[in-house]
Amino acid sequence: MSYKIPRGCQDIYGEKSYQWQSLERTIREFCYLYNYDEIRTPIFEHTNVFKRENDSSDMVNKEMYTFQLANSKTSLTIRPEGTAGVVRSFVENKMYANPDLPVKLFYMGPMARHERPQKGRLRIFNQFGVEALGNKSPFVDVETITLAFSILSTLGLQDIKVCINTLGDDASRQAYHDALKEYFKPYLPELCSDCKRRYEQNPLRILDCKVDHDQPFMKDVPVMKDYLTDEAREYFETVLNLLDRLEIPYEVDDKLVRGLDYYTHTVFEIVSMNKEMGSQATVLAGGRYDNLIPYFGGPKGMSGIGWALGMERLLIALEAEGADLGGKPDLDCYVMCLGEDVRMYAFEAMTELRAGGYRCEMDMMNRSFKAQFKAVDRAHAKMVLILGEDEMKAGQVTIKNIKTQEQKTMDRDKLLEYVDSVLWEE
Ligand code: ATP
Ligand code: MG
């Protein structure tokens, strides 16, 4: 029996919890600016929401936490990603009937994948993602990429590049699919066992393989761009032109196919170039999906686009670049309570300061004057309220401004006014 956290999981607490809050705040501000609404879907769904017919991705085939309760026939899966649940909800709640398309949604929360844990690769990790659903336009593609780029730059991530590619429409992909099958046929015995399966299910996936990546025959593999229909090529060119106009730096990567099967047209990743990231350098990834909304029973031909960002990976990348992630904020006022008899008097004073908007803490351990002063230091308090029996009997308070070291005794009812006058100037 173990009371330890399961492998590949993390508790977030202490200073780190403040970094998470700050990250989440920036994310929320940008979503507000770009007019994305929040959506919260359940952390498990019916298994078939994720495990769709013919899906060849590792995530679906090897990494899902799927369970069935003893007295139930229903198979459920803890979400390994956000898109499928959001699209399920979009269709189920008929959001596609909204007169203003695309419907723009963002989500944040934990995902579960059974992977080999490493730095930046967890079994429970958090994603922030966006989806723009119901309208297909290169401008929508570029809007989502701009949002991603703005958030990362604002957070201070500089050493990054946007890698982009197109997987074209169904006709382009079919032509490419056939070309890849033809090309890989003679190399089939040399492919890893996963790629042998991928060859049958979806040869595009072979390009994403981390095992066969360095095989010599990978160099001359056919590229998608030679198989695009005119329409798909034009769509991609427009996306790239818009990125140029907005001065978003990108690199076209012919071999970028992304790990999920549902992508069509634009696919992209934002990669950290920092050496410390190793093979966990992709902080954000996404793409367009022409077939997912109809798959869930939504209107035929209705398309969407989205991306997801790994929040743990982003924090690692920010740290590697030395970005200031902030931490626990200083306390405005520490209330020293000298003796149990004074506790209620001190508690009332603290409650008044909190009502006035000040971050306060009070000794609850009945410690000595010296021990309480150490707590003041640890909390980096800006002011200290010192309350003993003398103050209480006289209806007064003693307060010290730590920065100027100025100490004053005043009537109790002047306290808030005084704290306002000192802290408001900051
Ligand atoms: P990778 O190739 O690194 O396994 P992926 O293609 O499986 O990534 P996506 O499914 O596109 O990743 O998820 C988007 C982002 O979520 C990734 O770019 C990454 O930042 C993050 N992510 C994915 N899996 C994990 C994980 N196991 N632990 C931490 N973050 C993850
Ligand atoms: Mg993966």
CSV table of C-alpha atoms and ligand atoms in Angstrom, one decimal:
chain,number,residue,atom,x,y,z
A,1,MET,CA,0.0,0.0,0.0
A,2,SER,CA,1.3,3.4,-0.9
A,3,TYR,CA,0.3,6.9,0.1
A,4,LYS,CA,2.6,8.4,-2.5
A,5,ILE,CA,1.5,10.4,-5.6
A,6,PRO,CA,1.2,8.1,-8.7
A,7,ARG,CA,4.1,8.1,-11.1
A,8,GLY,CA,4.1,10.9,-13.7
A,9,CYS,CA,1.8,13.2,-11.6
A,10,GLN,CA,2.6,16.4,-9.8
A,11,ASP,CA,1.3,18.4,-6.8
A,12,ILE,CA,1.3,22.1,-7.5
A,13,TYR,CA,1.6,24.1,-4.3
A,14,GLY,CA,3.5,26.9,-2.5
A,15,GLU,CA,5.4,29.4,-4.6
A,16,LYS,CA,4.6,27.4,-7.8
A,17,SER,CA,0.9,27.8,-7.2
A,18,TYR,CA,1.3,31.6,-7.6
A,19,GLN,CA,3.2,31.1,-10.9
A,20,TRP,CA,0.3,29.0,-12.2
A,21,GLN,CA,-2.2,31.7,-11.1
A,22,SER,CA,-0.2,34.3,-12.9
A,23,LEU,CA,0.0,32.2,-16.0
A,24,GLU,CA,-3.7,31.5,-15.9
A,25,ARG,CA,-4.4,35.2,-15.4
A,26,THR,CA,-2.5,36.2,-18.5
A,27,ILE,CA,-4.2,33.5,-20.5
A,28,ARG,CA,-7.7,34.7,-19.4
A,29,GLU,CA,-6.8,38.3,-20.2
A,30,PHE,CA,-5.8,37.4,-23.7
A,31,CYS,CA,-8.9,35.2,-24.3
A,32,TYR,CA,-11.0,38.1,-23.1
A,33,LEU,CA,-9.2,40.4,-25.5
A,34,TYR,CA,-9.7,38.0,-28.4
A,35,ASN,CA,-13.3,37.4,-27.4
A,36,TYR,CA,-13.0,33.7,-26.6
A,37,ASP,CA,-15.6,32.3,-24.2
A,38,GLU,CA,-14.6,29.7,-21.6
A,39,ILE,CA,-15.9,26.1,-21.9
A,40,ARG,CA,-15.6,23.5,-19.1
A,41,THR,CA,-16.3,19.9,-20.2
A,42,PRO,CA,-16.2,16.8,-18.0
A,43,ILE,CA,-12.8,15.2,-17.4
A,44,PHE,CA,-14.1,11.9,-18.7
A,45,GLU,CA,-16.2,11.2,-21.8
A,46,HIS,CA,-17.6,8.1,-23.5
A,47,THR,CA,-14.5,6.3,-24.9
A,48,ASN,CA,-15.7,6.7,-28.4
A,49,VAL,CA,-15.5,10.5,-28.2
A,50,PHE,CA,-11.7,10.0,-28.3
A,51,LYS,CA,-11.4,6.6,-29.9
A,52,ARG,CA,-12.8,7.3,-33.3
A,53,GLU,CA,-12.9,4.8,-36.2
A,54,ASN,CA,-9.5,4.1,-37.7
A,55,ASP,CA,-7.6,6.5,-35.5
A,56,SER,CA,-4.0,5.5,-35.7
A,57,SER,CA,-2.5,8.0,-33.2
A,58,ASP,CA,-0.4,6.8,-30.3
A,59,MET,CA,-2.5,8.9,-28.0
A,60,VAL,CA,-5.6,7.0,-28.8
A,61,ASN,CA,-4.1,3.5,-29.2
A,62,LYS,CA,-1.6,3.4,-26.4
A,63,GLU,CA,-2.0,6.3,-23.9
A,64,MET,CA,-5.6,6.4,-22.8
A,65,TYR,CA,-6.9,5.7,-19.3
A,66,THR,CA,-10.0,3.8,-20.1
A,67,PHE,CA,-12.2,2.2,-17.5
A,68,GLN,CA,-15.5,0.5,-17.0
A,69,LEU,CA,-17.3,0.2,-13.7
A,70,ALA,CA,-18.2,-3.4,-12.6
A,71,ASN,CA,-21.9,-2.9,-12.8
A,72,SER,CA,-21.9,-0.9,-16.0
A,73,LYS,CA,-21.5,-1.5,-19.7
A,74,THR,CA,-20.4,2.0,-20.3
A,75,SER,CA,-16.7,2.5,-21.2
A,76,LEU,CA,-15.4,5.9,-20.2
A,77,THR,CA,-12.0,7.5,-20.8
A,78,ILE,CA,-10.3,10.3,-18.9
A,79,ARG,CA,-9.7,13.0,-21.4
A,80,PRO,CA,-6.2,12.8,-23.0
A,81,GLU,CA,-6.9,16.1,-24.9
A,82,GLY,CA,-9.5,18.9,-25.0
A,83,THR,CA,-10.6,19.2,-28.6
A,84,ALA,CA,-12.8,16.1,-28.9
A,85,GLY,CA,-14.8,17.0,-25.8
A,86,VAL,CA,-15.3,20.6,-26.9
A,87,VAL,CA,-16.4,19.5,-30.4
A,88,ARG,CA,-18.8,16.9,-28.8
A,89,SER,CA,-20.3,19.7,-26.7
A,90,PHE,CA,-20.4,22.1,-29.6
A,91,VAL,CA,-22.6,19.7,-31.6
A,92,GLU,CA,-24.6,18.3,-28.6
A,93,ASN,CA,-25.6,21.8,-27.5
A,94,LYS,CA,-26.2,23.0,-31.1
A,95,MET,CA,-23.8,25.8,-30.8
A,96,TYR,CA,-23.4,25.5,-34.6
A,97,ALA,CA,-26.7,27.3,-34.9
A,98,ASN,CA,-25.2,30.5,-33.5
A,99,PRO,CA,-25.6,33.2,-36.1
A,100,ASP,CA,-22.1,34.5,-35.3
A,101,LEU,CA,-19.5,32.1,-36.4
A,102,PRO,CA,-16.9,30.9,-35.6
A,103,VAL,CA,-17.9,30.1,-32.0
A,104,LYS,CA,-14.7,30.8,-30.1
A,105,LEU,CA,-14.0,28.7,-27.0
A,106,PHE,CA,-11.1,28.2,-24.6
A,107,TYR,CA,-10.5,25.6,-21.9
A,108,MET,CA,-7.9,24.9,-19.2
A,109,GLY,CA,-7.5,21.8,-17.2
A,110,PRO,CA,-5.9,18.4,-16.6
A,111,MET,CA,-5.5,15.7,-19.2
A,112,ALA,CA,-4.3,12.1,-18.7
A,113,ARG,CA,-2.0,10.1,-20.9
A,114,HIS,CA,-0.2,6.9,-20.0
A,115,GLU,CA,3.3,7.9,-21.2
A,116,ARG,CA,6.8,7.2,-19.9
A,117,PRO,CA,7.3,10.1,-17.5
A,118,GLN,CA,10.2,12.5,-18.2
A,119,LYS,CA,10.9,16.2,-17.7
A,120,GLY,CA,8.0,17.9,-19.5
A,121,ARG,CA,6.1,14.6,-20.1
A,122,LEU,CA,3.7,13.7,-17.4
A,123,ARG,CA,0.7,11.3,-17.0
A,124,ILE,CA,-1.5,14.0,-15.6
A,125,PHE,CA,-0.7,17.4,-17.2
A,126,ASN,CA,-2.6,20.6,-17.9
A,127,GLN,CA,-3.5,22.1,-21.2
A,128,PHE,CA,-4.8,25.4,-22.1
A,129,GLY,CA,-6.4,25.3,-25.5
A,130,VAL,CA,-8.7,27.2,-27.9
A,131,GLU,CA,-11.1,26.2,-30.6
A,132,ALA,CA,-12.7,28.4,-33.3
A,133,LEU,CA,-15.6,26.4,-34.6
A,134,GLY,CA,-18.0,26.6,-37.5
A,135,ASN,CA,-16.3,28.9,-40.0
A,136,LYS,CA,-13.4,28.2,-42.4
A,137,SER,CA,-11.3,31.1,-43.3
A,138,PRO,CA,-7.5,31.7,-43.4
A,139,PHE,CA,-8.2,34.7,-41.2
A,140,VAL,CA,-9.5,32.4,-38.5
A,141,ASP,CA,-6.4,30.2,-38.8
A,142,VAL,CA,-4.2,33.2,-38.5
A,143,GLU,CA,-6.3,34.7,-35.6
A,144,THR,CA,-5.7,31.6,-33.5
A,145,ILE,CA,-1.9,31.6,-34.3
A,146,THR,CA,-1.7,35.3,-33.5
A,147,LEU,CA,-3.4,34.6,-30.1
A,148,ALA,CA,-0.9,31.9,-29.4
A,149,PHE,CA,2.1,34.0,-30.4
A,150,SER,CA,0.9,37.0,-28.4
A,151,ILE,CA,0.4,35.0,-25.2
A,152,LEU,CA,3.8,33.4,-25.4
A,153,SER,CA,5.6,36.7,-26.2
A,154,THR,CA,3.8,38.5,-23.4
A,155,LEU,CA,4.8,35.9,-20.9
A,156,GLY,CA,8.4,36.5,-22.0
A,157,LEU,CA,9.1,33.4,-24.1
A,158,GLN,CA,11.4,34.6,-26.9
A,159,ASP,CA,13.4,31.8,-28.1
A,160,ILE,CA,10.6,30.2,-30.0
A,161,LYS,CA,9.6,29.4,-33.6
A,162,VAL,CA,6.3,28.7,-35.3
A,163,CYS,CA,6.5,25.7,-37.5
A,164,ILE,CA,3.7,25.4,-40.0
A,165,ASN,CA,2.5,23.0,-42.7
A,166,THR,CA,-0.6,22.1,-44.5
A,167,LEU,CA,-2.2,18.6,-44.8
A,168,GLY,CA,-4.5,19.8,-47.5
A,169,ASP,CA,-8.1,18.7,-48.0
A,170,ASP,CA,-9.3,15.1,-48.3
A,171,ALA,CA,-8.4,14.8,-52.0
A,172,SER,CA,-4.8,16.1,-51.3
A,173,ARG,CA,-4.4,13.7,-48.4
A,174,GLN,CA,-5.6,10.7,-50.3
A,175,ALA,CA,-3.1,11.4,-53.1
A,176,TYR,CA,-0.3,11.9,-50.6
A,177,HIS,CA,-1.4,8.8,-48.7
A,178,ASP,CA,-1.1,6.7,-51.9
A,179,ALA,CA,2.3,8.3,-52.7
A,180,LEU,CA,3.6,7.5,-49.2
A,181,LYS,CA,2.4,3.9,-49.4
A,182,GLU,CA,4.2,3.5,-52.7
A,183,TYR,CA,7.4,5.1,-51.3
A,184,PHE,CA,7.6,3.1,-48.0
A,185,LYS,CA,6.7,-0.3,-49.6
A,186,PRO,CA,10.3,-1.4,-50.1
A,187,TYR,CA,11.3,-0.1,-46.7
A,188,LEU,CA,8.5,-1.9,-44.8
A,189,PRO,CA,10.8,-4.5,-43.2
A,190,GLU,CA,13.0,-1.7,-41.9
A,191,LEU,CA,10.2,0.2,-40.2
A,192,CYS,CA,9.6,0.0,-36.5
A,193,SER,CA,6.7,-2.2,-35.4
A,194,ASP,CA,4.5,0.9,-34.8
A,195,CYS,CA,5.2,2.2,-38.2
A,196,LYS,CA,4.3,-1.2,-39.7
A,197,ARG,CA,0.8,-0.6,-38.2
A,198,ARG,CA,0.9,3.0,-39.3
A,199,TYR,CA,1.7,2.0,-42.9
A,200,GLU,CA,-1.6,0.2,-43.0
A,201,GLN,CA,-3.7,2.6,-40.9
A,202,ASN,CA,-2.3,6.0,-41.8
A,203,PRO,CA,1.1,6.3,-43.5
A,204,LEU,CA,1.3,10.0,-42.7
A,205,ARG,CA,1.9,9.1,-39.1
A,206,ILE,CA,5.3,7.5,-40.1
A,207,LEU,CA,6.6,11.0,-40.6
A,208,ASP,CA,5.9,11.7,-36.9
A,209,CYS,CA,7.8,8.7,-35.7
A,210,LYS,CA,10.4,9.3,-33.1
A,211,VAL,CA,12.1,5.9,-33.7
A,212,ASP,CA,12.3,5.9,-37.5
A,213,HIS,CA,13.0,9.7,-37.7
A,214,ASP,CA,16.7,9.3,-38.5
A,215,GLN,CA,16.5,6.4,-41.0
A,216,PRO,CA,18.3,7.3,-44.2
A,217,PHE,CA,15.2,6.7,-46.4
A,218,MET,CA,13.3,9.5,-44.4
A,219,LYS,CA,15.4,12.1,-46.3
A,220,ASP,CA,13.8,11.6,-49.7
A,221,VAL,CA,10.2,11.0,-48.5
A,222,PRO,CA,7.6,12.6,-50.8
A,223,VAL,CA,6.3,15.9,-49.4
A,224,MET,CA,2.7,17.0,-49.0
A,225,LYS,CA,3.1,20.2,-51.0
A,226,ASP,CA,3.5,18.2,-54.2
A,227,TYR,CA,0.1,16.6,-53.8
A,228,LEU,CA,-2.0,19.5,-52.8
A,229,THR,CA,-5.1,20.4,-54.8
A,230,ASP,CA,-5.1,24.0,-56.2
A,231,GLU,CA,-7.7,25.0,-53.6
A,232,ALA,CA,-5.7,23.6,-50.7
A,233,ARG,CA,-2.5,25.3,-52.0
A,234,GLU,CA,-4.2,28.7,-52.3
A,235,TYR,CA,-5.7,28.4,-48.8
A,236,PHE,CA,-2.2,27.7,-47.3
A,237,GLU,CA,-0.6,30.5,-49.3
A,238,THR,CA,-3.2,32.9,-48.0
A,239,VAL,CA,-2.5,31.8,-44.4
A,240,LEU,CA,1.3,32.4,-45.0
A,241,ASN,CA,0.7,35.8,-46.6
A,242,LEU,CA,-1.4,36.9,-43.6
A,243,LEU,CA,1.3,35.8,-41.2
A,244,ASP,CA,3.8,37.8,-43.2
A,245,ARG,CA,1.6,40.9,-43.0
A,246,LEU,CA,1.3,40.5,-39.3
A,247,GLU,CA,5.1,39.9,-39.0
A,248,ILE,CA,4.7,36.6,-37.2
A,249,PRO,CA,7.9,34.7,-37.8
A,250,TYR,CA,7.3,31.1,-39.1
A,251,GLU,CA,9.0,28.3,-40.8
A,252,VAL,CA,7.3,26.0,-43.2
A,253,ASP,CA,8.1,22.4,-42.2
A,254,ASP,CA,7.2,19.9,-44.9
A,255,LYS,CA,7.3,17.0,-42.6
A,256,LEU,CA,5.1,18.4,-39.8
A,257,VAL,CA,2.0,16.1,-39.6
A,258,ARG,CA,1.1,16.4,-35.9
A,259,GLY,CA,0.2,13.5,-33.6
A,260,LEU,CA,-3.6,13.4,-34.0
A,261,ASP,CA,-5.5,12.0,-36.9
A,262,TYR,CA,-8.2,14.5,-37.4
A,263,TYR,CA,-6.2,17.4,-38.9
A,264,THR,CA,-6.7,18.8,-42.3
A,265,HIS,CA,-5.2,21.9,-44.0
A,266,THR,CA,-3.2,24.1,-41.6
A,267,VAL,CA,-1.2,22.4,-38.9
A,268,PHE,CA,1.4,24.2,-36.7
A,269,GLU,CA,3.5,23.9,-33.6
A,270,ILE,CA,5.4,26.4,-31.5
A,271,VAL,CA,8.7,25.0,-30.4
A,272,SER,CA,11.1,26.3,-27.8
A,273,MET,CA,14.7,26.5,-29.1
A,274,ASN,CA,16.1,26.3,-25.6
A,275,LYS,CA,18.6,23.4,-25.3
A,276,GLU,CA,17.2,22.3,-21.9
A,277,MET,CA,13.9,21.3,-23.4
A,278,GLY,CA,15.3,18.2,-25.1
A,279,SER,CA,12.7,16.2,-27.0
A,280,GLN,CA,9.9,17.9,-25.0
A,281,ALA,CA,10.4,21.2,-26.9
A,282,THR,CA,7.0,21.6,-28.4
A,283,VAL,CA,5.0,23.8,-26.1
A,284,LEU,CA,1.9,24.3,-28.3
A,285,ALA,CA,0.4,22.5,-31.2
A,286,GLY,CA,-2.7,22.6,-33.3
A,287,GLY,CA,-4.4,22.6,-36.6
A,288,ARG,CA,-7.6,22.7,-38.6
A,289,TYR,CA,-10.1,19.9,-38.7
A,290,ASP,CA,-12.6,19.7,-41.5
A,291,ASN,CA,-14.1,16.3,-40.5
A,292,LEU,CA,-14.5,16.3,-36.8
A,293,ILE,CA,-17.7,18.4,-36.4
A,294,PRO,CA,-19.5,16.3,-39.0
A,295,TYR,CA,-18.1,13.1,-37.3
A,296,PHE,CA,-19.9,14.1,-34.1
A,297,GLY,CA,-23.1,14.6,-36.0
A,298,GLY,CA,-22.7,18.4,-36.7
A,299,PRO,CA,-23.5,20.1,-40.0
A,300,LYS,CA,-21.8,18.6,-43.1
A,301,GLY,CA,-18.8,20.6,-44.2
A,302,MET,CA,-18.5,22.6,-41.0
A,303,SER,CA,-14.9,23.0,-40.0
A,304,GLY,CA,-13.0,24.1,-36.9
A,305,ILE,CA,-9.5,25.0,-35.8
A,306,GLY,CA,-7.7,24.9,-32.5
A,307,TRP,CA,-4.5,24.4,-30.6
A,308,ALA,CA,-3.4,23.3,-27.1
A,309,LEU,CA,-0.5,24.4,-25.0
A,310,GLY,CA,1.1,22.3,-22.4
A,311,MET,CA,1.2,24.4,-19.3
A,312,GLU,CA,3.9,22.5,-17.4
A,313,ARG,CA,6.1,22.6,-20.5
A,314,LEU,CA,5.5,26.3,-21.0
A,315,LEU,CA,6.6,26.9,-17.4
A,316,ILE,CA,9.7,24.8,-17.9
A,317,ALA,CA,10.5,26.8,-21.1
A,318,LEU,CA,10.0,30.1,-19.4
A,319,GLU,CA,12.2,29.1,-16.5
A,320,ALA,CA,14.9,27.9,-19.0
A,321,GLU,CA,14.9,31.3,-20.6
A,322,GLY,CA,15.1,33.0,-17.2
A,323,ALA,CA,11.7,34.7,-17.5
A,324,ASP,CA,10.3,36.2,-14.3
A,325,LEU,CA,7.5,34.0,-13.3
A,326,GLY,CA,6.7,35.8,-10.1
A,327,GLY,CA,5.9,34.1,-6.8
A,328,LYS,CA,3.9,34.6,-3.6
A,329,PRO,CA,3.2,38.3,-3.2
A,330,ASP,CA,4.3,40.2,-0.1
A,331,LEU,CA,1.9,40.6,2.8
A,332,ASP,CA,0.5,44.1,3.3
A,333,CYS,CA,0.2,43.8,7.0
A,334,TYR,CA,1.1,41.2,9.6
A,335,VAL,CA,-0.9,41.4,12.9
A,336,MET,CA,1.2,40.6,15.9
A,337,CYS,CA,-1.0,39.4,18.7
A,338,LEU,CA,0.8,39.5,22.1
A,339,GLY,CA,-1.3,37.4,24.5
A,340,GLU,CA,-4.5,35.4,24.1
A,341,ASP,CA,-6.5,38.1,25.8
A,342,VAL,CA,-5.8,40.4,22.9
A,343,ARG,CA,-6.8,37.9,20.2
A,344,MET,CA,-10.3,39.2,19.6
A,345,TYR,CA,-9.1,42.8,19.5
A,346,ALA,CA,-6.4,41.9,17.0
A,347,PHE,CA,-8.8,39.8,14.9
A,348,GLU,CA,-11.2,42.7,14.6
A,349,ALA,CA,-8.5,45.0,13.5
A,350,MET,CA,-7.3,42.4,10.9
A,351,THR,CA,-10.8,41.9,9.6
A,352,GLU,CA,-11.2,45.7,9.1
A,353,LEU,CA,-8.0,45.8,7.1
A,354,ARG,CA,-9.0,42.9,5.0
A,355,ALA,CA,-12.3,44.6,4.3
A,356,GLY,CA,-10.3,47.6,3.2
A,357,GLY,CA,-8.5,45.4,0.6
A,358,TYR,CA,-5.3,44.6,2.4
A,359,ARG,CA,-3.6,41.2,2.5
A,360,CYS,CA,-3.2,40.4,6.1
A,361,GLU,CA,-2.1,37.5,8.3
A,362,MET,CA,-2.1,37.2,12.1
A,363,ASP,CA,-0.2,35.0,14.6
A,364,MET,CA,-2.4,32.1,15.6
A,365,MET,CA,0.3,30.3,17.6
A,366,ASN,CA,0.6,32.6,20.6
A,367,ARG,CA,4.3,32.9,19.9
A,368,SER,CA,6.8,35.2,21.6
A,369,PHE,CA,7.4,38.8,20.3
A,370,LYS,CA,10.7,37.6,18.7
A,371,ALA,CA,9.1,34.6,17.0
A,372,GLN,CA,6.3,36.7,15.6
A,373,PHE,CA,8.8,39.2,14.2
A,374,LYS,CA,10.5,36.3,12.3
A,375,ALA,CA,7.2,35.5,10.8
A,376,VAL,CA,6.9,39.2,9.7
A,377,ASP,CA,10.2,38.8,7.9
A,378,ARG,CA,9.3,35.5,6.2
A,379,ALA,CA,6.0,37.0,4.9
A,380,HIS,CA,7.9,40.1,3.6
A,381,ALA,CA,5.1,42.2,5.3
A,382,LYS,CA,5.1,45.9,4.4
A,383,MET,CA,3.5,46.9,7.8
A,384,VAL,CA,3.2,45.3,11.2
A,385,LEU,CA,0.4,45.9,13.6
A,386,ILE,CA,1.6,45.3,17.2
A,387,LEU,CA,-1.2,44.6,19.6
A,388,GLY,CA,-0.7,44.0,23.3
A,389,GLU,CA,-2.7,44.5,26.4
A,390,ASP,CA,-1.7,48.2,26.7
A,391,GLU,CA,-2.9,49.0,23.3
A,392,MET,CA,-6.2,47.2,23.9
A,393,LYS,CA,-6.9,48.9,27.2
A,394,ALA,CA,-6.2,52.3,25.7
A,395,GLY,CA,-8.3,51.6,22.6
A,396,GLN,CA,-5.2,52.2,20.5
A,397,VAL,CA,-2.9,50.4,18.0
A,398,THR,CA,0.8,50.4,17.4
A,399,ILE,CA,1.8,50.1,13.8
A,400,LYS,CA,5.2,50.0,12.1
A,401,ASN,CA,6.1,50.8,8.5
A,402,ILE,CA,8.8,48.3,7.7
A,403,LYS,CA,10.3,50.3,4.8
A,404,THR,CA,10.8,53.5,6.7
A,405,GLN,CA,11.0,51.8,10.1
A,406,GLU,CA,8.6,54.5,11.4
A,407,GLN,CA,6.5,53.3,14.4
A,408,LYS,CA,3.3,55.0,15.6
A,409,THR,CA,0.7,54.6,18.2
A,410,MET,CA,-2.8,55.9,17.3
A,411,ASP,CA,-6.4,55.5,18.1
A,412,ARG,CA,-7.9,52.3,16.9
A,413,ASP,CA,-10.4,54.1,14.6
A,414,LYS,CA,-7.6,55.8,12.7
A,415,LEU,CA,-6.0,52.5,11.7
A,416,LEU,CA,-7.5,52.0,8.2
A,417,GLU,CA,-7.1,55.7,7.3
A,418,TYR,CA,-3.4,55.5,8.2
A,419,VAL,CA,-2.8,52.2,6.3
A,420,ASP,CA,-4.4,53.8,3.3
A,421,SER,CA,-2.2,56.8,3.5
A,422,VAL,CA,1.0,54.6,3.6
A,423,LEU,CA,0.1,51.8,1.2
A,424,TRP,CA,-1.8,53.8,-1.4
A,425,GLU,CA,1.3,55.7,-2.4
A,426,GLU,CA,3.0,52.5,-3.5
B,1,ATP,P1,4.6,15.0,-28.0
B,1,ATP,O1,5.0,14.8,-29.4
B,1,ATP,O2,5.6,15.8,-27.2
B,1,ATP,O3,4.2,13.8,-27.3
B,1,ATP,P2,1.8,15.6,-28.7
B,1,ATP,O4,1.9,15.6,-30.1
B,1,ATP,O5,1.4,14.3,-28.0
B,1,ATP,O6,3.3,16.0,-28.0
B,1,ATP,P3,-0.5,17.3,-28.4
B,1,ATP,O7,-1.4,16.2,-28.3
B,1,ATP,O8,-0.5,18.1,-29.6
B,1,ATP,O9,1.0,16.8,-28.1
B,1,ATP,O10,-0.6,18.3,-27.1
B,1,ATP,C1,-0.3,19.7,-27.2
B,1,ATP,C2,0.7,20.0,-26.2
B,1,ATP,O11,0.4,19.5,-24.9
B,1,ATP,C3,2.1,19.6,-26.5
B,1,ATP,O12,2.7,20.4,-27.4
B,1,ATP,C4,2.7,19.6,-25.1
B,1,ATP,O13,3.1,20.9,-24.7
B,1,ATP,C5,1.6,19.2,-24.2
B,1,ATP,N1,1.7,17.8,-23.8
B,1,ATP,C6,1.3,16.7,-24.6
B,1,ATP,N2,1.5,15.6,-23.9
B,1,ATP,C7,2.1,15.9,-22.7
B,1,ATP,C8,2.5,15.2,-21.6
B,1,ATP,N3,2.4,13.9,-21.5
B,1,ATP,N4,3.0,15.9,-20.5
B,1,ATP,C9,3.1,17.2,-20.5
B,1,ATP,N5,2.7,18.0,-21.6
B,1,ATP,C10,2.2,17.3,-22.7
B,2,MG,MG,2.4,12.6,-27.3
